[in-house]
CSV table of C-alpha atoms and ligand atoms in Angstrom, one decimal:
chain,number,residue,atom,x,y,z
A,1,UNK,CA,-64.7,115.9,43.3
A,2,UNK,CA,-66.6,113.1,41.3
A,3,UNK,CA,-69.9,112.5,41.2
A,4,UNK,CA,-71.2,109.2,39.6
A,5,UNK,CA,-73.8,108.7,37.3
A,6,UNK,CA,-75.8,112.5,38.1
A,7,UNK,CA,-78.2,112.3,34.9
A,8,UNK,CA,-80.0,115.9,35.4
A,9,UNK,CA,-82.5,116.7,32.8
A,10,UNK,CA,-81.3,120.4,32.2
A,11,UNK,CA,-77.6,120.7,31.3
A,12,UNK,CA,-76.1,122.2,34.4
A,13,UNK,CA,-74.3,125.5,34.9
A,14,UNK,CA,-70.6,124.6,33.9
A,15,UNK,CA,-69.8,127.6,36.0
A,16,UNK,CA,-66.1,127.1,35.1
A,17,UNK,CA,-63.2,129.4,33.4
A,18,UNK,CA,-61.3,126.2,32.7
A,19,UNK,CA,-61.1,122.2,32.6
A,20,UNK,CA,-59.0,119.9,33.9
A,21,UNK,CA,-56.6,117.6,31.4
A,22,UNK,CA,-55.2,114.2,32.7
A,23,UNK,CA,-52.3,114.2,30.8
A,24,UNK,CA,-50.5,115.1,27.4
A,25,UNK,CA,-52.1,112.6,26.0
A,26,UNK,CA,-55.8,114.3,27.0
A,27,UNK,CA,-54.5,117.8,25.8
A,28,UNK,CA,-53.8,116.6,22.6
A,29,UNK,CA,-56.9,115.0,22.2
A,30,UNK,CA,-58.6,118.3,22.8
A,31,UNK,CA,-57.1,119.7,19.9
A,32,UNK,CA,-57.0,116.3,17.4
A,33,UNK,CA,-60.3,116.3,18.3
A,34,UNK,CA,-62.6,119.3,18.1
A,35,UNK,CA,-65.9,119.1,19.8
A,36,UNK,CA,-63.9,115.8,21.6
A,37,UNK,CA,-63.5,118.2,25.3
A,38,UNK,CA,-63.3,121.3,26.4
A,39,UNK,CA,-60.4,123.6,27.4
A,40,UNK,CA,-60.9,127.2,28.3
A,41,UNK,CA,-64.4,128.9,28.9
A,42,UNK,CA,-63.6,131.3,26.5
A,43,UNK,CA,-63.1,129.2,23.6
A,44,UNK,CA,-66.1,127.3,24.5
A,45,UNK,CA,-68.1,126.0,27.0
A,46,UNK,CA,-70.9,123.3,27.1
A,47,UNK,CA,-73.7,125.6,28.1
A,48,UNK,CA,-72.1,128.3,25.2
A,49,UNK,CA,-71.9,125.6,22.8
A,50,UNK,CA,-76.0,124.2,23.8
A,51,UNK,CA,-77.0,127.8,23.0
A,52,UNK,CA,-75.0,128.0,19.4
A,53,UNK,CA,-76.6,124.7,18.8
A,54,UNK,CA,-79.9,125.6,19.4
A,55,UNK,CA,-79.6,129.2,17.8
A,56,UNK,CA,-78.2,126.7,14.5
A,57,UNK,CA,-80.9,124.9,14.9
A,58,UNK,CA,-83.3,127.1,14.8
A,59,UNK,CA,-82.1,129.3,11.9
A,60,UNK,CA,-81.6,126.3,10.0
A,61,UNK,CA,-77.5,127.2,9.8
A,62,UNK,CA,-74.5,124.4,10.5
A,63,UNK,CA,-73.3,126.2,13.6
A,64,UNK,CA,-72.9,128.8,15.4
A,65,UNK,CA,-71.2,131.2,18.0
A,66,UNK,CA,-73.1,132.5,21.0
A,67,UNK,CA,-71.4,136.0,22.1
A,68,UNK,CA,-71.6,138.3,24.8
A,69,UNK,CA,-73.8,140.6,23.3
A,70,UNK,CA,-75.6,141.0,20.1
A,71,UNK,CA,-73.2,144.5,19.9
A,72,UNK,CA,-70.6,141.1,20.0
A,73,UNK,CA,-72.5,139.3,17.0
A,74,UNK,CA,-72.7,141.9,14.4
A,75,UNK,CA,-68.8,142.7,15.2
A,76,UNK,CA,-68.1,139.2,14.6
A,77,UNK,CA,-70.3,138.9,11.7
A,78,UNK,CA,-68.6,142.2,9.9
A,79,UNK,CA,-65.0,140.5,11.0
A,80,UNK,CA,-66.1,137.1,9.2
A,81,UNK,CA,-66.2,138.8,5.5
A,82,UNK,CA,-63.9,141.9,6.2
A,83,UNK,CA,-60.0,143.5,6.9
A,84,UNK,CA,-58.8,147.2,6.6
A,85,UNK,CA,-59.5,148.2,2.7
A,86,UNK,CA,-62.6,146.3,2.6
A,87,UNK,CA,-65.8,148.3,2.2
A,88,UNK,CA,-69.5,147.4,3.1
A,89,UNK,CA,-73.5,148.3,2.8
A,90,UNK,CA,-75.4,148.8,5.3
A,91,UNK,CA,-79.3,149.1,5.3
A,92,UNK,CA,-79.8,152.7,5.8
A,93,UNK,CA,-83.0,151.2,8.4
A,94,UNK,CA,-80.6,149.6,11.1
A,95,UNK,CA,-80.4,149.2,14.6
A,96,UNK,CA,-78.2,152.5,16.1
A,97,UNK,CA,-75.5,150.3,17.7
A,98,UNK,CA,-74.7,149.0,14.1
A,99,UNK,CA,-74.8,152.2,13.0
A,100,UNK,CA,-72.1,153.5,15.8
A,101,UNK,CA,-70.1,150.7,15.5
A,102,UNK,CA,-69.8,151.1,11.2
A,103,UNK,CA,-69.8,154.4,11.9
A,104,UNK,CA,-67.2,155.4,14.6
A,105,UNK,CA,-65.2,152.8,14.9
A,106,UNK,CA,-64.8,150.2,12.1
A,107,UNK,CA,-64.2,153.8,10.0
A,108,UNK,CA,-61.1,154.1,12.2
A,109,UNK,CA,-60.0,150.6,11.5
A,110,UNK,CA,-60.5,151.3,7.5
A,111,UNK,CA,-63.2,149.4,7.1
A,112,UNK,CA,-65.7,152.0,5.7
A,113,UNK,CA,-69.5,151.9,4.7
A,114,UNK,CA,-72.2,153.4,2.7
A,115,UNK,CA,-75.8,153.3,3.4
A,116,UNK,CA,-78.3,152.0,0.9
A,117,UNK,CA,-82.0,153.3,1.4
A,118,UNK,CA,-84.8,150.6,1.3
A,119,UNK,CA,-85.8,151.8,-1.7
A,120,UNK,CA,-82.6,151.2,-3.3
A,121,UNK,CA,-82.2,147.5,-1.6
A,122,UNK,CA,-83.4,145.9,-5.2
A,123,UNK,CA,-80.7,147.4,-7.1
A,124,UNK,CA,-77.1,147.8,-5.6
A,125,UNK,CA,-74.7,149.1,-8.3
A,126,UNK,CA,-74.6,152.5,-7.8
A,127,UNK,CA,-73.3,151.8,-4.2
A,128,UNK,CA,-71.0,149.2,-5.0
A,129,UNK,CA,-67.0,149.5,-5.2
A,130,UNK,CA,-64.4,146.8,-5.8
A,131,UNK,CA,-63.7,146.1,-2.1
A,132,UNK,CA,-67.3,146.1,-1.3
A,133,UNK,CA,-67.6,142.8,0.4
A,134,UNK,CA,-70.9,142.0,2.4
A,135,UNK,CA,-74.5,143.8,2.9
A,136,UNK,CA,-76.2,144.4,6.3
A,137,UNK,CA,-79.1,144.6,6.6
A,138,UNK,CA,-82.2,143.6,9.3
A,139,UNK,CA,-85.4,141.2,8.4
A,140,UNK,CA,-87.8,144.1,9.7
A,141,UNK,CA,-86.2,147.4,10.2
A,142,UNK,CA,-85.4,149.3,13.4
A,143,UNK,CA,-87.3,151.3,14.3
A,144,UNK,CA,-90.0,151.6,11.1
A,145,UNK,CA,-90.9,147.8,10.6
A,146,UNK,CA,-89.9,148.1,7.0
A,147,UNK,CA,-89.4,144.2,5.9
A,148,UNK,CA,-86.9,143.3,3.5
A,149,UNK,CA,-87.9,141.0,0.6
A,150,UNK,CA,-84.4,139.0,2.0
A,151,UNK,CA,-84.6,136.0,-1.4
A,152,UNK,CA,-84.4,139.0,-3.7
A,153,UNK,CA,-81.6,140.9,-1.7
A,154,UNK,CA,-80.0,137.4,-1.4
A,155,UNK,CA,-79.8,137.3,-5.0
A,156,UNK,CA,-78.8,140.8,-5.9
A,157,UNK,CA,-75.9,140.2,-3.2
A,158,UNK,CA,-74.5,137.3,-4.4
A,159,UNK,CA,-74.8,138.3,-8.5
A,160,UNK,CA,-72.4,141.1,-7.4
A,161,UNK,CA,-70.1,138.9,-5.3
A,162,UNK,CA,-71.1,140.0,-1.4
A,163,UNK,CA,-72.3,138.1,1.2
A,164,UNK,CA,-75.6,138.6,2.9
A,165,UNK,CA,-75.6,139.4,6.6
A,166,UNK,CA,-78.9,139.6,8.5
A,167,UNK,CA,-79.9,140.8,11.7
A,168,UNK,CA,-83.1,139.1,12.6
A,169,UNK,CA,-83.8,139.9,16.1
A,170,UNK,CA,-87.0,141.5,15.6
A,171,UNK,CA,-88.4,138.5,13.3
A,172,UNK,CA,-87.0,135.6,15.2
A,173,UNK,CA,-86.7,132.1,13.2
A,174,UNK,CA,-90.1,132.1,14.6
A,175,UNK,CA,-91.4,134.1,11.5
A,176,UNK,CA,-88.4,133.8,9.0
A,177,UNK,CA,-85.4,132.1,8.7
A,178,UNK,CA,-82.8,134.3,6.3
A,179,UNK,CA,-80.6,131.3,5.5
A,180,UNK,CA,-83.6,129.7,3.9
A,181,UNK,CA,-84.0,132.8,1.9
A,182,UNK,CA,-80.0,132.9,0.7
A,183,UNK,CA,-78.5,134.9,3.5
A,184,UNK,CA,-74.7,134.0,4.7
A,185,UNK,CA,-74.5,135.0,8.0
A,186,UNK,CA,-77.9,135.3,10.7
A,187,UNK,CA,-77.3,137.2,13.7
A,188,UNK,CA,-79.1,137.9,17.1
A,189,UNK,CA,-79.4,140.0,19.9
A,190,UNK,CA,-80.3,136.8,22.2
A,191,UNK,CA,-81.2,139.5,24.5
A,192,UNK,CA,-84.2,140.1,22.5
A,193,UNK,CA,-86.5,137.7,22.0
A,194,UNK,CA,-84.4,134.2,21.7
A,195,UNK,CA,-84.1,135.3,25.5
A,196,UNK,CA,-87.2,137.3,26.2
A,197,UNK,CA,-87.4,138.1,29.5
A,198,UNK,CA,-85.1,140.9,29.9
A,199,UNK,CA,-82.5,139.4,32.3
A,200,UNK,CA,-79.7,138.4,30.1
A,201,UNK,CA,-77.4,140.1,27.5
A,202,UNK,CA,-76.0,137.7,24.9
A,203,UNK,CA,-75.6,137.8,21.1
A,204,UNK,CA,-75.7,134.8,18.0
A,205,UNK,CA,-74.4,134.4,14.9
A,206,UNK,CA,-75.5,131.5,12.8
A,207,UNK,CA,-73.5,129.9,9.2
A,208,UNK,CA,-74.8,128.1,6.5
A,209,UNK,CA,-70.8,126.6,6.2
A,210,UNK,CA,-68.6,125.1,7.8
A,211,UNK,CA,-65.5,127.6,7.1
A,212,UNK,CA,-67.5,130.4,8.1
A,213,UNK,CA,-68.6,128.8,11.5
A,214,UNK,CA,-64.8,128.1,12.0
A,215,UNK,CA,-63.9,131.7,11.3
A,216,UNK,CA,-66.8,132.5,13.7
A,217,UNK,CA,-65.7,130.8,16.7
A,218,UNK,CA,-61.3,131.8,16.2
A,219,UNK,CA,-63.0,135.8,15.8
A,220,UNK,CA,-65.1,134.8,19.0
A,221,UNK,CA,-62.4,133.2,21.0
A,222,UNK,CA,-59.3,135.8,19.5
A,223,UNK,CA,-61.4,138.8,20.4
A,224,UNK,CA,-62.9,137.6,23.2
A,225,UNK,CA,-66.2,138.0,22.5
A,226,UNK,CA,-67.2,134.7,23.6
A,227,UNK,CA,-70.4,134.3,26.4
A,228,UNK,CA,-70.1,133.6,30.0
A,229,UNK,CA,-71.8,129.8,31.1
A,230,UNK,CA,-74.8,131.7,33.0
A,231,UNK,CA,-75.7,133.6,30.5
A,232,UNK,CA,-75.7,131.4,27.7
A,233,UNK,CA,-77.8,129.0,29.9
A,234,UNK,CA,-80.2,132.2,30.8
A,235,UNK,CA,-80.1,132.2,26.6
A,236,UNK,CA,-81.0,128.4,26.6
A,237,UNK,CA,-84.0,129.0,28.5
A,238,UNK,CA,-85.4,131.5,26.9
A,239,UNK,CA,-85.4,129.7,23.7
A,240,UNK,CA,-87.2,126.7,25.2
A,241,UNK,CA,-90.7,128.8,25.0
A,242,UNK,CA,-89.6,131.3,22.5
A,243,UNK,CA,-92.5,130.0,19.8
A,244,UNK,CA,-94.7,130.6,22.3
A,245,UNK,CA,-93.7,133.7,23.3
A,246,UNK,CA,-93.4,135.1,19.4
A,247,UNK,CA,-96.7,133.9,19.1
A,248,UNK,CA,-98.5,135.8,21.9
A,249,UNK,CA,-96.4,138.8,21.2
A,250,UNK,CA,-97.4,138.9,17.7
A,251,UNK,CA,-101.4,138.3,18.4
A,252,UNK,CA,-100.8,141.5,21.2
A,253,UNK,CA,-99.0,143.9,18.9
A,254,UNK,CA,-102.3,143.3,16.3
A,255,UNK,CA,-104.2,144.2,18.8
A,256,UNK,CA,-102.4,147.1,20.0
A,257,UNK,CA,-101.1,148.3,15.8
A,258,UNK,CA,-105.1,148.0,15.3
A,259,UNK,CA,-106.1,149.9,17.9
A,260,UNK,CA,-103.8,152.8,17.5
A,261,UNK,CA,-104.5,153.3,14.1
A,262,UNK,CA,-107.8,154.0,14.6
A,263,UNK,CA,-107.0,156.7,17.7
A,264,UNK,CA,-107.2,160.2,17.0
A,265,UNK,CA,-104.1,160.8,18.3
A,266,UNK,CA,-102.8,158.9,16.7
A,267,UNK,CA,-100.7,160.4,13.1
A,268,UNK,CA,-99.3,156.8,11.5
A,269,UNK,CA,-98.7,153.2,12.7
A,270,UNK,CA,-95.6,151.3,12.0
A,271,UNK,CA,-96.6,147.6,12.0
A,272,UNK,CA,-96.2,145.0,9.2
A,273,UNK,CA,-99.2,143.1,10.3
A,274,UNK,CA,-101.5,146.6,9.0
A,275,UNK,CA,-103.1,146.0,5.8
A,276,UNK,CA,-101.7,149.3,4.8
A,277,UNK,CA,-97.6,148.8,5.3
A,278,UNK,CA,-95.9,148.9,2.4
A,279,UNK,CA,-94.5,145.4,2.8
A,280,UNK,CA,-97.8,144.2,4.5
A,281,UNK,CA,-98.2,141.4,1.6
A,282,UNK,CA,-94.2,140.3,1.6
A,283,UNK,CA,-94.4,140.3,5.3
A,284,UNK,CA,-97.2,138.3,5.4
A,285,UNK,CA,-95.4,135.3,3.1
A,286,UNK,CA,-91.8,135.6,4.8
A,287,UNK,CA,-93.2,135.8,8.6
A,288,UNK,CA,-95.2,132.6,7.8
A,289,UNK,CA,-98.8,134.5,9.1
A,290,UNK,CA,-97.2,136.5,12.2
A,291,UNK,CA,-95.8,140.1,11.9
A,292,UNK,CA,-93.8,140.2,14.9
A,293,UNK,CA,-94.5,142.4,18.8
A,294,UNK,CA,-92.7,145.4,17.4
A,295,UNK,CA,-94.2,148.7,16.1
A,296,UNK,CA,-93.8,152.5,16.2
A,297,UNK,CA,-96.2,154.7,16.1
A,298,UNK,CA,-96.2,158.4,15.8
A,299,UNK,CA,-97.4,161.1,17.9
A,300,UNK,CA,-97.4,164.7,17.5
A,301,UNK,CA,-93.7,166.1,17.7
A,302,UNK,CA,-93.9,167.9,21.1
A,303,UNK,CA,-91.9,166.2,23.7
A,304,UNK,CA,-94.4,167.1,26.4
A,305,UNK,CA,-97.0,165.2,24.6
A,306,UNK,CA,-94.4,161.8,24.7
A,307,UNK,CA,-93.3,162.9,28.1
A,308,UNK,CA,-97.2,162.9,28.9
A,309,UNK,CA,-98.0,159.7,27.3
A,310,UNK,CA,-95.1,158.3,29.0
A,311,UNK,CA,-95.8,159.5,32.4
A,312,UNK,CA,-99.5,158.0,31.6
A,313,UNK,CA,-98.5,154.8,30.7
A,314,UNK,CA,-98.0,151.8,33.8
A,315,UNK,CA,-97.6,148.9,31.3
A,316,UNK,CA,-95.3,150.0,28.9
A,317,UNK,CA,-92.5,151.8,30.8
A,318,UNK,CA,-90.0,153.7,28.9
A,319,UNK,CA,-87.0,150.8,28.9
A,320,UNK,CA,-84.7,151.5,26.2
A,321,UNK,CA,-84.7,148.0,24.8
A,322,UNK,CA,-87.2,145.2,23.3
A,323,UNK,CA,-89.0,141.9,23.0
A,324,UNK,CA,-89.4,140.8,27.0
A,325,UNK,CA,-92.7,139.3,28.5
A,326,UNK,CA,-93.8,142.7,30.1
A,327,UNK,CA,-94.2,145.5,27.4
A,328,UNK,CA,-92.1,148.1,27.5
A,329,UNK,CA,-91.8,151.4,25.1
A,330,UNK,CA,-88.8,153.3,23.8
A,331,UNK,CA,-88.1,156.7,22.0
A,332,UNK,CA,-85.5,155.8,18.7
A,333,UNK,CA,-84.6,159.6,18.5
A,334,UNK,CA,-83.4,159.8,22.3
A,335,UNK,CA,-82.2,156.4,22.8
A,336,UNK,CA,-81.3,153.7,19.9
A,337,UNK,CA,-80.9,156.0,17.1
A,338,UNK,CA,-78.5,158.5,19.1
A,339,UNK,CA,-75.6,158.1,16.9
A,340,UNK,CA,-77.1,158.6,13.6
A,341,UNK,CA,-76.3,161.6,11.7
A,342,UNK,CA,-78.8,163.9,11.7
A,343,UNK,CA,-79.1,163.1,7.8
A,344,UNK,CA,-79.5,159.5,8.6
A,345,UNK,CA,-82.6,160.8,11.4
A,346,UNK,CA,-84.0,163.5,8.9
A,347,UNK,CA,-84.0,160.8,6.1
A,348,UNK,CA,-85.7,158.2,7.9
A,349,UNK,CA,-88.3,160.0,9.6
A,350,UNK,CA,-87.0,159.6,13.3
A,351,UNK,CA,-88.4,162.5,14.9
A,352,UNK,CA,-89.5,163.4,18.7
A,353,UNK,CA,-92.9,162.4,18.0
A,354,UNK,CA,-91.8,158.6,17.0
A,355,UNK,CA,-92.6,156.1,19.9
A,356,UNK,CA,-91.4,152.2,19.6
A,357,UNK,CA,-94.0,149.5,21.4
A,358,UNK,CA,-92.1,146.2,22.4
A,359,UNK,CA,-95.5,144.7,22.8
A,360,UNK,CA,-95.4,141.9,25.7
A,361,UNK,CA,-97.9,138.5,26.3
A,362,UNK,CA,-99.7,140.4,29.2
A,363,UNK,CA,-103.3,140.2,28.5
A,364,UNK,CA,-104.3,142.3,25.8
A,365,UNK,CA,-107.2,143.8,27.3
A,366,UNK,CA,-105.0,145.5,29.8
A,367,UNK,CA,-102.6,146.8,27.0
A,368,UNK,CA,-105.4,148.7,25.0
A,369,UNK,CA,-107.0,150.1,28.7
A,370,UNK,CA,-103.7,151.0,29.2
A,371,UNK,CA,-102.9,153.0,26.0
A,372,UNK,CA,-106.3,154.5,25.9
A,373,UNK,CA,-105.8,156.1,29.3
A,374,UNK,CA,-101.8,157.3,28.1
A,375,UNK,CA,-103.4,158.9,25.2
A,376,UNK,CA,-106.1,160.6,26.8
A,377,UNK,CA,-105.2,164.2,27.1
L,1,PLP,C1,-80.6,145.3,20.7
L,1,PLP,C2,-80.2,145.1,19.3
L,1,PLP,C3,-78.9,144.8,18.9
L,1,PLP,C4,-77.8,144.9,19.9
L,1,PLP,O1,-77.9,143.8,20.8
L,1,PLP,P1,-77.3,143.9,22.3
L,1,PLP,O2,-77.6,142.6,22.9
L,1,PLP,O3,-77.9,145.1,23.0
L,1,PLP,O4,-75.8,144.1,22.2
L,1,PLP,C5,-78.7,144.6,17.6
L,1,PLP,N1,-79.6,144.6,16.7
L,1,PLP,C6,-80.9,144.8,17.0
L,1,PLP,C7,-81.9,144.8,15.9
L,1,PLP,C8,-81.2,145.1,18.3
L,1,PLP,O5,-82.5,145.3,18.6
């Protein structure tokens, strides 16, 4: 089938596993000539290859590979730097699923890790041994909303010889942009907010070179860890009104971080944009003015006062995951933090009483009716 001259202003669906050759002559173009057609879905795919693009873009990087998950991405990202023998750091503050996937199974394929507190982000040596070969770590933590001061990590990093790699789902290139700030490697959960509306599950990683975008895409294609054409144009989408999104997240989860720290039932408030976060002044200069819709918040730790503030709640339903238009909220001890060791938990304060707000763009008014009635007792 042929159809001439079909201009459509939104790249189609190229809902295809494969693509037609004419010859030898065309095969062997495909490969003299990268980027000159395409092949195989897996090894790319014009709406995959728009989303890379615009993730690139976006993070400021030479390229990128779009992935089936973000689970996909920071696999990919630890593959980029690392083989059996090799070692690496991980911000004690991460996301579970990096935290299960360092933990139970890139142990068992000798890649092994050791956590480094935020506290100890400034100053690496006492973690460091001679296969250590990359740092991951998160722009604003999971689930506390610590922020890491990324141009100084960048720096202590590469002065000992690893790479940088930097999940910044919750901050989006809407507030910061690691590469800018020295990182190696970006990564995304493009389920999160590049996405946003809680229909898709795809992952990015960005480079800042060439070699390591090359590396990228073999690991992507070799592992199969590539994303499907629907997805990655549901991805493509998203990202079309993600600084508008970021921005009416961010003015709703001031609202809301405000008016739960002044609630009596209220014990703390996780939220960068609070004049009294630790990082509140760093946060402020990296996220260029805008702290982000995350925050935790804690409540007394007695499950039946969650479980009654859940129950309470119709805007933010307990969905155990983040950063869609419609709030949503989730419990890090039950749910994304699972799989830490109870030292990990203990150490980072992720108790029962610990709630996580994914803050949406309804209108705030309704959020803060909302939570009042939840926390009414
Ligand atoms: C959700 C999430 C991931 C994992 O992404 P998936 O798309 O669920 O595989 C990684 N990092 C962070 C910070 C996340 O929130």
């Amino acid at each position: 089938m042929h159809f001439p001259n079909i201009q459509p202003k939104i790249t189609p669906i190229y809902q295809t596993s494969v693509f037609k050759f004419e010859d030898l002559d065309a095969v062997r173009q495909y490969f003299d000539e990268p980027g000159s057609r395409y092949l195989y879905s897996r090894n790319g795919n014009p709406n995959s290859d728009e989303l890379a693009t615009a993730v690139a873009r976006w993070e400021g990087g030479v390229g990128a590979v779009a992935t089936g998950s973000g689970m996909a991405a920071i696999f990919a990202a630890l593959l980029t730097y690392c083989q059996a023998g090799d070692h690496v750091l991980c911000a004690a503050d991460i996301y579970g699923g990096s935290a299960a996937l360092l933990n139970l199974e890139l142990a068992r394929l000798g890649i092994t890790v050791s956590y480094v507190p935020f506290e100890d982000l400034g100053d690496l040596r006492a973690y460091l041994q001679p296969t250590t070969r990359l740092l991951l770590c998160e722009t604003m933590s999971n689930p506390l909303l610590r922020v890491v001061n990324l141009r100084q990590l960048a720096t202590e990093c590469h002065q000992h010889g690893l790479k940088l790699v930097v999940d910044n789902t919750f901050a989006t290139p809407v507030l910061t942009r690691p590469l800018a700030y020295g990182a190696d490697l970006v990564l995304h959960s493009v389920t999160k907010y590049l996405a946003g509306h809680s229909d898709v599950t795809a992952g990015a990683v960005v480079a800042r070179t060439p070699e390591d975008v090359a590396r990228l895409r073999q690991i992507g294609t070799v592992f199969g860890l590539t994303l499907s054409p629907m997805e990655s144009w549901l991805g493509v989408r998203g990202l079309k009104t993600m600084r508008l999104r970021v921005a009416a997240h961010s003015e709703n989860a001031w609202a809301v971080a405000d008016f739960l720290d002044k609630h009596p039932a209220v014990q703390a408030v996780y939220y960068p944009g609070l004049p009294t976060h630790p990082e509140h002044g760093l946060a402020t200069t990296q996220g260029a003015g805008r702290f982000g819709g995350m925050l935790s918040f804690r409540l007394p730790d007695d499950a039946a006062v969650v479980n009654s503030f859940m129950q309470r709640s119709q805007l933010f339903p307990f969905a155990p995951s983040l950063a869609g238009v419609d709030s949503s909220c989730s419990h890090p001890l039950y749910t994304s933090h699972r799989a830490l060791t109870d030292a990990q938990r203990a150490g980072l304060g992720i108790t029962v009483g610990l709630v996580r707000l994914s803050v949406g763009i309804e209108p705030v008014e309704e959020l803060l009716a909302d939570l009042a009635h939840a926390l009414a007792s």
